[in-house]
């Protein structure tokens, strides 16, 4: 992660109008960033929280203590750190051993600060697919505070209401993404987080877009709410360690080979070095049940060629056939 000088917040609670869930998550990141031995560093999250006295900072300060809210906060922070690490690992690798990833697609609530806080290894084009109103307000605030993407990267916003299955089905956000410069015949990484109201139909629409837009060999990483996994959600809640069997058919039907990462097990991997993860693990008492947060972490690799790859392959075959005559 990047090393930053933390800017001062002056938004006066501007973003509380857009949504409590997004504001609460930003407050958790802000409070954790100020701790000794922080699980993650997000110096910009404080800009996105409500004015002093809203109670969000006080709530977040209890992350890791007893209580459902504290466990939810710690689980969210563990999930965010897992996704951060997975992003850096993925972009450091070559796709098919030859091509670098230079496209990152974030499906978010508009409050994702990763374009500004991640240590991108090379200039990236980061596509933030999110609702227009919160994205515009939040990122204007970030720019005014001096936040800039690392290493010459650029951010392009694609407006979409990710919480609505109807919008996913008929808005055509995939076409909008391509009009903003996304290339399905080039390596990319897709990230999903901040979608607490995602429906099963919305998830299926996302997977449908991934099927056509994600190049073979590339990955999608995400935190998915359990209600988006219905009718698989009861199996995930009851036995997250065995949830891959329940989810594999859904992802495989779109060409994705999926792996489930239960948040308690991820927390245990971080517990040795990070107090927040250690407190969560201690509170769970070693249980693998994902009772701390109604979400699950999923990573998946695309096994099929994207539409753009198929088109290029057909054009190439046509050219070879033409040259044989």
PDB file of C-alpha atoms in Angstrom:
ATOM      1  CA  UNK A   1       0.000   0.000   0.000  1.00  0.00           C
ATOM      2  CA  UNK A   2       1.068   3.563  -0.564  1.00  0.00           C
ATOM      3  CA  UNK A   3       2.507   5.768   2.188  1.00  0.00           C
ATOM      4  CA  UNK A   4       0.456   8.963   2.439  1.00  0.00           C
ATOM      5  CA  UNK A   5       0.167  12.219   4.259  1.00  0.00           C
ATOM      6  CA  UNK A   6      -3.384  12.217   5.579  1.00  0.00           C
ATOM      7  CA  UNK A   7      -5.386  15.213   4.274  1.00  0.00           C
ATOM      8  CA  UNK A   8      -7.739  17.090   6.536  1.00  0.00           C
ATOM      9  CA  UNK A   9     -11.467  16.462   6.250  1.00  0.00           C
ATOM     10  CA  UNK A  10     -13.729  19.460   5.648  1.00  0.00           C
ATOM     11  CA  UNK A  11     -16.816  17.963   4.046  1.00  0.00           C
ATOM     12  CA  UNK A  12     -19.077  18.739   7.019  1.00  0.00           C
ATOM     13  CA  UNK A  13     -21.085  15.556   6.603  1.00  0.00           C
ATOM     14  CA  UNK A  14     -21.691  16.061   2.887  1.00  0.00           C
ATOM     15  CA  UNK A  15     -21.989  12.367   2.161  1.00  0.00           C
ATOM     16  CA  UNK A  16     -24.468  11.387   4.853  1.00  0.00           C
ATOM     17  CA  UNK A  17     -27.177  12.255   2.349  1.00  0.00           C
ATOM     18  CA  UNK A  18     -26.075   9.475   0.004  1.00  0.00           C
ATOM     19  CA  UNK A  19     -26.162   6.436   2.270  1.00  0.00           C
ATOM     20  CA  UNK A  20     -25.414   5.284   5.801  1.00  0.00           C
ATOM     21  CA  UNK A  21     -23.864   1.941   4.780  1.00  0.00           C
ATOM     22  CA  UNK A  22     -21.216   3.593   2.616  1.00  0.00           C
ATOM     23  CA  UNK A  23     -20.469   6.235   5.236  1.00  0.00           C
ATOM     24  CA  UNK A  24     -20.188   3.647   7.991  1.00  0.00           C
ATOM     25  CA  UNK A  25     -17.709   1.566   5.978  1.00  0.00           C
ATOM     26  CA  UNK A  26     -15.592   4.650   5.269  1.00  0.00           C
ATOM     27  CA  UNK A  27     -15.620   5.461   8.983  1.00  0.00           C
ATOM     28  CA  UNK A  28     -14.397   1.955   9.822  1.00  0.00           C
ATOM     29  CA  UNK A  29     -11.510   2.360   7.395  1.00  0.00           C
ATOM     30  CA  UNK A  30     -10.672   5.791   8.740  1.00  0.00           C
ATOM     31  CA  UNK A  31     -10.584   4.664  12.376  1.00  0.00           C
ATOM     32  CA  UNK A  32      -8.567   1.530  11.608  1.00  0.00           C
ATOM     33  CA  UNK A  33      -6.012   3.588   9.655  1.00  0.00           C
ATOM     34  CA  UNK A  34      -5.253   5.610  12.797  1.00  0.00           C
ATOM     35  CA  UNK A  35      -4.523   2.542  14.953  1.00  0.00           C
ATOM     36  CA  UNK A  36      -1.110   1.132  15.809  1.00  0.00           C
ATOM     37  CA  UNK A  37      -0.665  -2.016  13.759  1.00  0.00           C
ATOM     38  CA  UNK A  38      -3.484  -1.061  11.425  1.00  0.00           C
ATOM     39  CA  UNK A  39      -4.873  -3.841   9.249  1.00  0.00           C
ATOM     40  CA  UNK A  40      -5.146  -1.370   6.363  1.00  0.00           C
ATOM     41  CA  UNK A  41      -4.289   2.246   5.592  1.00  0.00           C
ATOM     42  CA  UNK A  42      -6.865   4.500   3.972  1.00  0.00           C
ATOM     43  CA  UNK A  43      -5.894   8.127   4.599  1.00  0.00           C
ATOM     44  CA  UNK A  44      -8.752   9.385   2.467  1.00  0.00           C
ATOM     45  CA  UNK A  45     -11.617   7.564   4.182  1.00  0.00           C
ATOM     46  CA  UNK A  46     -11.979  10.290   6.801  1.00  0.00           C
ATOM     47  CA  UNK A  47     -12.977  12.710   4.066  1.00  0.00           C
ATOM     48  CA  UNK A  48     -16.028  10.579   3.330  1.00  0.00           C
ATOM     49  CA  UNK A  49     -17.484  10.386   6.839  1.00  0.00           C
ATOM     50  CA  UNK A  50     -20.100  12.606   8.443  1.00  0.00           C
ATOM     51  CA  UNK A  51     -19.380  15.669  10.543  1.00  0.00           C
ATOM     52  CA  UNK A  52     -17.977  15.397  14.044  1.00  0.00           C
ATOM     53  CA  UNK A  53     -20.667  14.278  16.471  1.00  0.00           C
ATOM     54  CA  UNK A  54     -22.448  11.969  14.048  1.00  0.00           C
ATOM     55  CA  UNK A  55     -21.396   8.990  16.132  1.00  0.00           C
ATOM     56  CA  UNK A  56     -19.817   7.102  13.239  1.00  0.00           C
ATOM     57  CA  UNK A  57     -16.251   7.494  14.483  1.00  0.00           C
ATOM     58  CA  UNK A  58     -17.272   6.467  17.992  1.00  0.00           C
ATOM     59  CA  UNK A  59     -19.001   3.368  16.625  1.00  0.00           C
ATOM     60  CA  UNK A  60     -16.015   2.443  14.505  1.00  0.00           C
ATOM     61  CA  UNK A  61     -13.600   2.957  17.386  1.00  0.00           C
ATOM     62  CA  UNK A  62     -15.068  -0.127  19.012  1.00  0.00           C
ATOM     63  CA  UNK A  63     -14.050  -2.438  16.158  1.00  0.00           C
ATOM     64  CA  UNK A  64     -12.652  -5.581  17.676  1.00  0.00           C
ATOM     65  CA  UNK A  65     -14.505  -5.215  21.015  1.00  0.00           C
ATOM     66  CA  UNK A  66     -17.513  -7.289  21.995  1.00  0.00           C
ATOM     67  CA  UNK A  67     -20.761  -6.827  20.118  1.00  0.00           C
ATOM     68  CA  UNK A  68     -22.290  -7.509  16.730  1.00  0.00           C
ATOM     69  CA  UNK A  69     -21.445  -4.053  15.338  1.00  0.00           C
ATOM     70  CA  UNK A  70     -17.799  -4.409  16.312  1.00  0.00           C
ATOM     71  CA  UNK A  71     -17.600  -7.887  14.772  1.00  0.00           C
ATOM     72  CA  UNK A  72     -19.198  -6.584  11.587  1.00  0.00           C
ATOM     73  CA  UNK A  73     -16.676  -3.747  11.425  1.00  0.00           C
ATOM     74  CA  UNK A  74     -13.723  -6.092  11.965  1.00  0.00           C
ATOM     75  CA  UNK A  75     -15.070  -8.530   9.369  1.00  0.00           C
ATOM     76  CA  UNK A  76     -15.427  -5.717   6.840  1.00  0.00           C
ATOM     77  CA  UNK A  77     -11.852  -4.579   7.515  1.00  0.00           C
ATOM     78  CA  UNK A  78     -10.524  -8.114   7.100  1.00  0.00           C
ATOM     79  CA  UNK A  79     -12.418  -8.443   3.817  1.00  0.00           C
ATOM     80  CA  UNK A  80     -11.052  -5.119   2.585  1.00  0.00           C
ATOM     81  CA  UNK A  81      -7.470  -6.070   3.443  1.00  0.00           C
ATOM     82  CA  UNK A  82      -7.908  -9.436   1.720  1.00  0.00           C
ATOM     83  CA  UNK A  83      -9.149  -7.725  -1.436  1.00  0.00           C
ATOM     84  CA  UNK A  84      -6.315  -5.168  -1.306  1.00  0.00           C
ATOM     85  CA  UNK A  85      -3.725  -7.938  -1.083  1.00  0.00           C
ATOM     86  CA  UNK A  86      -5.406  -9.931  -3.844  1.00  0.00           C
ATOM     87  CA  UNK A  87      -5.387  -6.878  -6.125  1.00  0.00           C
ATOM     88  CA  UNK A  88      -1.664  -6.280  -5.656  1.00  0.00           C
ATOM     89  CA  UNK A  89      -0.909  -9.972  -6.150  1.00  0.00           C
ATOM     90  CA  UNK A  90      -2.968 -10.144  -9.336  1.00  0.00           C
ATOM     91  CA  UNK A  91      -1.570  -7.019 -11.002  1.00  0.00           C
ATOM     92  CA  UNK A  92       1.990  -8.155 -10.216  1.00  0.00           C
ATOM     93  CA  UNK A  93       1.492 -11.276 -12.329  1.00  0.00           C
ATOM     94  CA  UNK A  94       1.492 -11.714 -16.084  1.00  0.00           C
ATOM     95  CA  UNK A  95      -1.609 -13.100 -17.797  1.00  0.00           C
ATOM     96  CA  UNK A  96      -0.621 -16.235 -19.729  1.00  0.00           C
ATOM     97  CA  UNK A  97       2.958 -15.419 -18.761  1.00  0.00           C
ATOM     98  CA  UNK A  98       3.235 -12.598 -21.284  1.00  0.00           C
ATOM     99  CA  UNK A  99       0.797  -9.694 -20.727  1.00  0.00           C
ATOM    100  CA  UNK A 100       0.625  -7.155 -17.918  1.00  0.00           C
ATOM    101  CA  UNK A 101      -2.670  -6.053 -16.389  1.00  0.00           C
ATOM    102  CA  UNK A 102      -3.284  -2.364 -17.045  1.00  0.00           C
ATOM    103  CA  UNK A 103      -7.080  -2.287 -16.601  1.00  0.00           C
ATOM    104  CA  UNK A 104      -8.867  -2.537 -13.255  1.00  0.00           C
ATOM    105  CA  UNK A 105     -12.668  -2.474 -13.032  1.00  0.00           C
ATOM    106  CA  UNK A 106     -14.127  -1.583  -9.624  1.00  0.00           C
ATOM    107  CA  UNK A 107     -17.827  -2.319  -9.063  1.00  0.00           C
ATOM    108  CA  UNK A 108     -18.485  -0.131  -6.036  1.00  0.00           C
ATOM    109  CA  UNK A 109     -20.805   2.118  -4.053  1.00  0.00           C
ATOM    110  CA  UNK A 110     -18.932   5.236  -5.226  1.00  0.00           C
ATOM    111  CA  UNK A 111     -16.888   5.494  -2.010  1.00  0.00           C
ATOM    112  CA  UNK A 112     -13.978   3.266  -3.053  1.00  0.00           C
ATOM    113  CA  UNK A 113     -10.647   5.084  -2.537  1.00  0.00           C
ATOM    114  CA  UNK A 114      -8.492   2.339  -4.071  1.00  0.00           C
ATOM    115  CA  UNK A 115      -7.675   4.334  -7.226  1.00  0.00           C
ATOM    116  CA  UNK A 116      -5.886   6.817  -4.953  1.00  0.00           C
ATOM    117  CA  UNK A 117      -4.460   4.726  -2.116  1.00  0.00           C
ATOM    118  CA  UNK A 118      -3.194   1.574  -3.851  1.00  0.00           C
ATOM    119  CA  UNK A 119       0.461   1.221  -4.843  1.00  0.00           C
ATOM    120  CA  UNK A 120      -0.125   0.460  -8.509  1.00  0.00           C
ATOM    121  CA  UNK A 121       3.027  -1.116 -10.006  1.00  0.00           C
ATOM    122  CA  UNK A 122       2.506   0.609 -13.343  1.00  0.00           C
ATOM    123  CA  UNK A 123       0.123   3.197 -14.843  1.00  0.00           C
ATOM    124  CA  UNK A 124      -3.383   1.757 -14.715  1.00  0.00           C
ATOM    125  CA  UNK A 125      -6.738   2.701 -16.144  1.00  0.00           C
ATOM    126  CA  UNK A 126      -9.154   2.238 -13.236  1.00  0.00           C
ATOM    127  CA  UNK A 127     -12.825   2.075 -14.229  1.00  0.00           C
ATOM    128  CA  UNK A 128     -15.104   2.848 -11.276  1.00  0.00           C
ATOM    129  CA  UNK A 129     -18.581   1.494 -12.059  1.00  0.00           C
ATOM    130  CA  UNK A 130     -20.883   3.029  -9.444  1.00  0.00           C
ATOM    131  CA  UNK A 131     -23.884   5.333  -8.874  1.00  0.00           C
ATOM    132  CA  UNK A 132     -23.212   8.819 -10.231  1.00  0.00           C
ATOM    133  CA  UNK A 133     -24.296  11.001  -7.296  1.00  0.00           C
ATOM    134  CA  UNK A 134     -22.105   9.598  -4.501  1.00  0.00           C
ATOM    135  CA  UNK A 135     -19.162   9.053  -6.851  1.00  0.00           C
ATOM    136  CA  UNK A 136     -19.243  12.653  -8.079  1.00  0.00           C
ATOM    137  CA  UNK A 137     -19.483  14.133  -4.583  1.00  0.00           C
ATOM    138  CA  UNK A 138     -16.886  11.863  -3.017  1.00  0.00           C
ATOM    139  CA  UNK A 139     -14.266  12.060  -5.722  1.00  0.00           C
ATOM    140  CA  UNK A 140     -14.637  15.809  -6.060  1.00  0.00           C
ATOM    141  CA  UNK A 141     -13.821  15.979  -2.353  1.00  0.00           C
ATOM    142  CA  UNK A 142     -10.814  13.698  -2.836  1.00  0.00           C
ATOM    143  CA  UNK A 143      -9.469  15.795  -5.690  1.00  0.00           C
ATOM    144  CA  UNK A 144      -9.904  19.003  -3.704  1.00  0.00           C
ATOM    145  CA  UNK A 145      -7.907  17.382  -0.886  1.00  0.00           C
ATOM    146  CA  UNK A 146      -5.052  16.680  -3.308  1.00  0.00           C
ATOM    147  CA  UNK A 147      -5.625  12.977  -3.849  1.00  0.00           C
ATOM    148  CA  UNK A 148      -4.186  11.700  -7.116  1.00  0.00           C
ATOM    149  CA  UNK A 149      -3.938   8.175  -8.550  1.00  0.00           C
ATOM    150  CA  UNK A 150      -0.487   6.648  -8.148  1.00  0.00           C
ATOM    151  CA  UNK A 151       2.107   6.219 -10.856  1.00  0.00           C
ATOM    152  CA  UNK A 152       0.393   8.128 -13.634  1.00  0.00           C
ATOM    153  CA  UNK A 153      -2.792   6.041 -13.438  1.00  0.00           C
ATOM    154  CA  UNK A 154      -6.161   7.471 -14.435  1.00  0.00           C
ATOM    155  CA  UNK A 155      -9.705   6.966 -13.162  1.00  0.00           C
ATOM    156  CA  UNK A 156     -12.743   6.767 -15.438  1.00  0.00           C
ATOM    157  CA  UNK A 157     -16.241   6.684 -13.992  1.00  0.00           C
ATOM    158  CA  UNK A 158     -18.996   4.558 -15.510  1.00  0.00           C
ATOM    159  CA  UNK A 159     -22.384   5.444 -14.069  1.00  0.00           C
ATOM    160  CA  UNK A 160     -24.581   2.526 -12.983  1.00  0.00           C
ATOM    161  CA  UNK A 161     -26.870   1.724 -10.069  1.00  0.00           C
ATOM    162  CA  UNK A 162     -25.302  -1.529  -8.943  1.00  0.00           C
ATOM    163  CA  UNK A 163     -27.872  -2.112  -6.196  1.00  0.00           C
ATOM    164  CA  UNK A 164     -30.682  -2.537  -8.722  1.00  0.00           C
ATOM    165  CA  UNK A 165     -31.180  -5.715 -10.696  1.00  0.00           C
ATOM    166  CA  UNK A 166     -33.376  -3.794 -13.147  1.00  0.00           C
ATOM    167  CA  UNK A 167     -30.555  -1.407 -14.016  1.00  0.00           C
ATOM    168  CA  UNK A 168     -28.116  -4.267 -14.458  1.00  0.00           C
ATOM    169  CA  UNK A 169     -30.474  -6.009 -16.835  1.00  0.00           C
ATOM    170  CA  UNK A 170     -31.433  -3.185 -19.157  1.00  0.00           C
ATOM    171  CA  UNK A 171     -29.053  -0.254 -18.697  1.00  0.00           C
ATOM    172  CA  UNK A 172     -26.278  -1.700 -20.837  1.00  0.00           C
ATOM    173  CA  UNK A 173     -23.495  -0.627 -18.486  1.00  0.00           C
ATOM    174  CA  UNK A 174     -21.147  -3.088 -20.187  1.00  0.00           C
ATOM    175  CA  UNK A 175     -21.441  -1.110 -23.412  1.00  0.00           C
ATOM    176  CA  UNK A 176     -20.870   2.109 -21.478  1.00  0.00           C
ATOM    177  CA  UNK A 177     -17.742   0.579 -19.953  1.00  0.00           C
ATOM    178  CA  UNK A 178     -16.399  -0.182 -23.416  1.00  0.00           C
ATOM    179  CA  UNK A 179     -17.246   3.326 -24.636  1.00  0.00           C
ATOM    180  CA  UNK A 180     -15.087   4.632 -21.789  1.00  0.00           C
ATOM    181  CA  UNK A 181     -12.137   2.703 -23.212  1.00  0.00           C
ATOM    182  CA  UNK A 182     -12.309  -0.756 -21.660  1.00  0.00           C
ATOM    183  CA  UNK A 183     -10.873  -3.486 -23.900  1.00  0.00           C
ATOM    184  CA  UNK A 184     -12.120  -7.050 -23.537  1.00  0.00           C
ATOM    185  CA  UNK A 185      -9.182  -8.339 -25.568  1.00  0.00           C
ATOM    186  CA  UNK A 186      -6.672  -7.016 -23.041  1.00  0.00           C
ATOM    187  CA  UNK A 187      -5.929  -8.286 -19.510  1.00  0.00           C
ATOM    188  CA  UNK A 188      -7.976  -6.828 -16.670  1.00  0.00           C
ATOM    189  CA  UNK A 189      -8.832  -7.365 -13.022  1.00  0.00           C
ATOM    190  CA  UNK A 190     -12.374  -6.918 -11.697  1.00  0.00           C
ATOM    191  CA  UNK A 191     -13.159  -6.092  -8.053  1.00  0.00           C
ATOM    192  CA  UNK A 192     -16.565  -6.137  -6.306  1.00  0.00           C
ATOM    193  CA  UNK A 193     -17.122  -4.504  -2.909  1.00  0.00           C
ATOM    194  CA  UNK A 194     -19.603  -2.090  -1.383  1.00  0.00           C
ATOM    195  CA  UNK A 195     -22.711  -3.743  -2.851  1.00  0.00           C
ATOM    196  CA  UNK A 196     -24.718  -4.537   0.318  1.00  0.00           C
ATOM    197  CA  UNK A 197     -28.084  -4.541  -1.485  1.00  0.00           C
ATOM    198  CA  UNK A 198     -27.060  -6.606  -4.496  1.00  0.00           C
ATOM    199  CA  UNK A 199     -29.851  -8.982  -5.510  1.00  0.00           C
ATOM    200  CA  UNK A 200     -29.576 -12.469  -7.053  1.00  0.00           C
ATOM    201  CA  UNK A 201     -30.699 -11.072 -10.407  1.00  0.00           C
ATOM    202  CA  UNK A 202     -28.114  -8.308 -10.107  1.00  0.00           C
ATOM    203  CA  UNK A 203     -25.350 -10.830  -9.419  1.00  0.00           C
ATOM    204  CA  UNK A 204     -26.387 -12.928 -12.397  1.00  0.00           C
ATOM    205  CA  UNK A 205     -26.275  -9.811 -14.563  1.00  0.00           C
ATOM    206  CA  UNK A 206     -22.768  -9.027 -13.298  1.00  0.00           C
ATOM    207  CA  UNK A 207     -21.648 -12.564 -14.087  1.00  0.00           C
ATOM    208  CA  UNK A 208     -23.197 -12.240 -17.534  1.00  0.00           C
ATOM    209  CA  UNK A 209     -21.144  -9.125 -18.215  1.00  0.00           C
ATOM    210  CA  UNK A 210     -18.019 -10.842 -16.893  1.00  0.00           C
ATOM    211  CA  UNK A 211     -18.636 -13.731 -19.260  1.00  0.00           C
ATOM    212  CA  UNK A 212     -18.517 -11.402 -22.255  1.00  0.00           C
ATOM    213  CA  UNK A 213     -15.973  -8.827 -21.083  1.00  0.00           C
ATOM    214  CA  UNK A 214     -13.363 -10.634 -18.974  1.00  0.00           C
ATOM    215  CA  UNK A 215     -10.432 -12.002 -20.936  1.00  0.00           C
ATOM    216  CA  UNK A 216      -9.512 -15.672 -20.448  1.00  0.00           C
ATOM    217  CA  UNK A 217      -7.025 -16.147 -17.624  1.00  0.00           C
ATOM    218  CA  UNK A 218      -8.068 -12.962 -15.797  1.00  0.00           C
ATOM    219  CA  UNK A 219      -9.681 -12.767 -12.370  1.00  0.00           C
ATOM    220  CA  UNK A 220     -12.566 -11.250 -10.441  1.00  0.00           C
ATOM    221  CA  UNK A 221     -12.280 -10.736  -6.672  1.00  0.00           C
ATOM    222  CA  UNK A 222     -15.131  -9.659  -4.457  1.00  0.00           C
ATOM    223  CA  UNK A 223     -17.148  -9.463  -1.283  1.00  0.00           C
ATOM    224  CA  UNK A 224     -20.701 -10.587  -1.985  1.00  0.00           C
ATOM    225  CA  UNK A 225     -23.703 -10.186   0.341  1.00  0.00           C
ATOM    226  CA  UNK A 226     -25.369 -13.473   1.154  1.00  0.00           C
ATOM    227  CA  UNK A 227     -28.760 -12.399  -0.194  1.00  0.00           C
ATOM    228  CA  UNK A 228     -27.181 -12.099  -3.656  1.00  0.00           C
ATOM    229  CA  UNK A 229     -26.308 -15.792  -3.511  1.00  0.00           C
ATOM    230  CA  UNK A 230     -29.896 -17.039  -3.039  1.00  0.00           C
ATOM    231  CA  UNK A 231     -30.855 -19.859  -3.271  1.00  0.00           C
ATOM    232  CA  UNK A 232     -27.293 -20.751  -2.295  1.00  0.00           C
ATOM    233  CA  UNK A 233     -27.152 -18.330   0.663  1.00  0.00           C
ATOM    234  CA  UNK A 234     -28.455 -20.807   3.301  1.00  0.00           C
ATOM    235  CA  UNK A 235     -25.650 -23.224   2.418  1.00  0.00           C
ATOM    236  CA  UNK A 236     -23.070 -20.444   2.595  1.00  0.00           C
ATOM    237  CA  UNK A 237     -24.298 -19.261   5.987  1.00  0.00           C
ATOM    238  CA  UNK A 238     -24.450 -22.784   7.403  1.00  0.00           C
ATOM    239  CA  UNK A 239     -21.123 -24.015   6.048  1.00  0.00           C
ATOM    240  CA  UNK A 240     -19.001 -21.316   4.351  1.00  0.00           C
ATOM    241  CA  UNK A 241     -15.977 -23.598   4.088  1.00  0.00           C
ATOM    242  CA  UNK A 242     -18.012 -25.915   1.859  1.00  0.00           C
ATOM    243  CA  UNK A 243     -19.816 -23.215  -0.062  1.00  0.00           C
ATOM    244  CA  UNK A 244     -17.761 -23.692  -3.215  1.00  0.00           C
ATOM    245  CA  UNK A 245     -19.857 -26.733  -4.116  1.00  0.00           C
ATOM    246  CA  UNK A 246     -23.047 -24.679  -3.861  1.00  0.00           C
ATOM    247  CA  UNK A 247     -21.685 -21.700  -5.797  1.00  0.00           C
ATOM    248  CA  UNK A 248     -19.544 -23.429  -8.415  1.00  0.00           C
ATOM    249  CA  UNK A 249     -22.404 -24.139 -10.809  1.00  0.00           C
ATOM    250  CA  UNK A 250     -23.532 -20.499 -10.774  1.00  0.00           C
ATOM    251  CA  UNK A 251     -20.069 -19.174 -11.554  1.00  0.00           C
ATOM    252  CA  UNK A 252     -19.124 -22.034 -13.876  1.00  0.00           C
ATOM    253  CA  UNK A 253     -22.188 -21.352 -16.017  1.00  0.00           C
ATOM    254  CA  UNK A 254     -20.496 -18.049 -16.886  1.00  0.00           C
ATOM    255  CA  UNK A 255     -17.048 -19.537 -17.465  1.00  0.00           C
ATOM    256  CA  UNK A 256     -15.671 -18.686 -14.007  1.00  0.00           C
ATOM    257  CA  UNK A 257     -13.787 -21.121 -11.796  1.00  0.00           C
ATOM    258  CA  UNK A 258     -14.631 -19.853  -8.296  1.00  0.00           C
ATOM    259  CA  UNK A 259     -13.078 -20.222  -4.856  1.00  0.00           C
ATOM    260  CA  UNK A 260     -14.777 -19.181  -1.606  1.00  0.00           C
ATOM    261  CA  UNK A 261     -12.784 -17.599   1.235  1.00  0.00           C
ATOM    262  CA  UNK A 262     -14.699 -17.572   4.564  1.00  0.00           C
ATOM    263  CA  UNK A 263     -13.964 -14.353   6.424  1.00  0.00           C
ATOM    264  CA  UNK A 264     -13.139 -16.102   9.748  1.00  0.00           C
ATOM    265  CA  UNK A 265     -10.446 -18.183   8.055  1.00  0.00           C
ATOM    266  CA  UNK A 266      -9.025 -15.103   6.332  1.00  0.00           C
ATOM    267  CA  UNK A 267      -8.972 -13.307   9.696  1.00  0.00           C
ATOM    268  CA  UNK A 268      -6.981 -16.166  11.205  1.00  0.00           C
ATOM    269  CA  UNK A 269      -4.275 -15.693   8.561  1.00  0.00           C
ATOM    270  CA  UNK A 270      -3.920 -12.028   9.524  1.00  0.00           C
ATOM    271  CA  UNK A 271      -4.298 -12.532  13.271  1.00  0.00           C
ATOM    272  CA  UNK A 272      -0.605 -12.968  14.081  1.00  0.00           C
ATOM    273  CA  UNK A 273       0.384  -9.540  12.797  1.00  0.00           C
ATOM    274  CA  UNK A 274      -2.737  -7.383  13.100  1.00  0.00           C
ATOM    275  CA  UNK A 275      -4.662  -6.728  16.362  1.00  0.00           C
ATOM    276  CA  UNK A 276      -8.028  -6.138  14.663  1.00  0.00           C
ATOM    277  CA  UNK A 277      -7.925  -9.548  12.954  1.00  0.00           C
ATOM    278  CA  UNK A 278      -6.665 -11.176  16.157  1.00  0.00           C
ATOM    279  CA  UNK A 279      -9.546  -9.758  18.206  1.00  0.00           C
ATOM    280  CA  UNK A 280     -12.049 -10.989  15.631  1.00  0.00           C
ATOM    281  CA  UNK A 281     -10.503 -14.465  15.664  1.00  0.00           C
ATOM    282  CA  UNK A 282     -10.524 -14.547  19.470  1.00  0.00           C
ATOM    283  CA  UNK A 283     -14.182 -13.504  19.543  1.00  0.00           C
ATOM    284  CA  UNK A 284     -15.067 -16.288  17.114  1.00  0.00           C
ATOM    285  CA  UNK A 285     -13.321 -18.851  19.286  1.00  0.00           C
ATOM    286  CA  UNK A 286     -11.810 -20.582  16.264  1.00  0.00           C
ATOM    287  CA  UNK A 287     -15.138 -21.117  14.553  1.00  0.00           C
ATOM    288  CA  UNK A 288     -15.191 -21.250  10.764  1.00  0.00           C
ATOM    289  CA  UNK A 289     -18.810 -20.132  10.632  1.00  0.00           C
ATOM    290  CA  UNK A 290     -19.285 -16.737   8.960  1.00  0.00           C
ATOM    291  CA  UNK A 291     -21.627 -15.418  11.620  1.00  0.00           C
ATOM    292  CA  UNK A 292     -19.874 -12.066  11.959  1.00  0.00           C
ATOM    293  CA  UNK A 293     -20.994 -10.594   8.650  1.00  0.00           C
ATOM    294  CA  UNK A 294     -23.638 -11.505   6.087  1.00  0.00           C
ATOM    295  CA  UNK A 295     -21.091 -11.648   3.266  1.00  0.00           C
ATOM    296  CA  UNK A 296     -18.593 -14.006   1.715  1.00  0.00           C
ATOM    297  CA  UNK A 297     -15.325 -13.474  -0.162  1.00  0.00           C
ATOM    298  CA  UNK A 298     -15.040 -15.001  -3.617  1.00  0.00           C
ATOM    299  CA  UNK A 299     -12.236 -15.093  -6.171  1.00  0.00           C
ATOM    300  CA  UNK A 300     -12.658 -16.564  -9.619  1.00  0.00           C
ATOM    301  CA  UNK A 301     -10.680 -17.026 -12.820  1.00  0.00           C
ATOM    302  CA  UNK A 302     -12.197 -16.783 -16.298  1.00  0.00           C
ATOM    303  CA  UNK A 303     -11.851 -19.997 -18.284  1.00  0.00           C
ATOM    304  CA  UNK A 304     -13.427 -18.780 -21.523  1.00  0.00           C
ATOM    305  CA  UNK A 305     -12.417 -16.222 -24.104  1.00  0.00           C
ATOM    306  CA  UNK A 306     -14.165 -12.862 -23.971  1.00  0.00           C
ATOM    307  CA  UNK A 307     -16.362 -11.696 -26.840  1.00  0.00           C
ATOM    308  CA  UNK A 308     -13.544  -9.454 -28.056  1.00  0.00           C
ATOM    309  CA  UNK A 309     -11.077 -12.338 -27.991  1.00  0.00           C
ATOM    310  CA  UNK A 310     -13.476 -14.538 -29.948  1.00  0.00           C
ATOM    311  CA  UNK A 311     -13.955 -11.790 -32.522  1.00  0.00           C
ATOM    312  CA  UNK A 312     -10.209 -11.302 -32.935  1.00  0.00           C
ATOM    313  CA  UNK A 313      -9.735 -15.061 -33.198  1.00  0.00           C
ATOM    314  CA  UNK A 314     -12.363 -15.286 -35.935  1.00  0.00           C
ATOM    315  CA  UNK A 315     -10.811 -12.382 -37.809  1.00  0.00           C
ATOM    316  CA  UNK A 316      -7.407 -14.024 -37.526  1.00  0.00           C
ATOM    317  CA  UNK A 317      -8.720 -17.333 -38.801  1.00  0.00           C
ATOM    318  CA  UNK A 318     -10.432 -15.563 -41.685  1.00  0.00           C
ATOM    319  CA  UNK A 319      -7.199 -13.875 -42.620  1.00  0.00           C
ATOM    320  CA  UNK A 320      -5.293 -17.158 -42.546  1.00  0.00           C
ATOM    321  CA  UNK A 321      -7.948 -18.843 -44.679  1.00  0.00           C
ATOM    322  CA  UNK A 322      -7.820 -15.983 -47.180  1.00  0.00           C
ATOM    323  CA  UNK A 323      -4.044 -16.252 -47.463  1.00  0.00           C
ATOM    324  CA  UNK A 324      -4.259 -19.978 -48.289  1.00  0.00           C
ATOM    325  CA  UNK A 325      -6.245 -19.336 -51.491  1.00  0.00           C
TER     326      UNK A 325
END
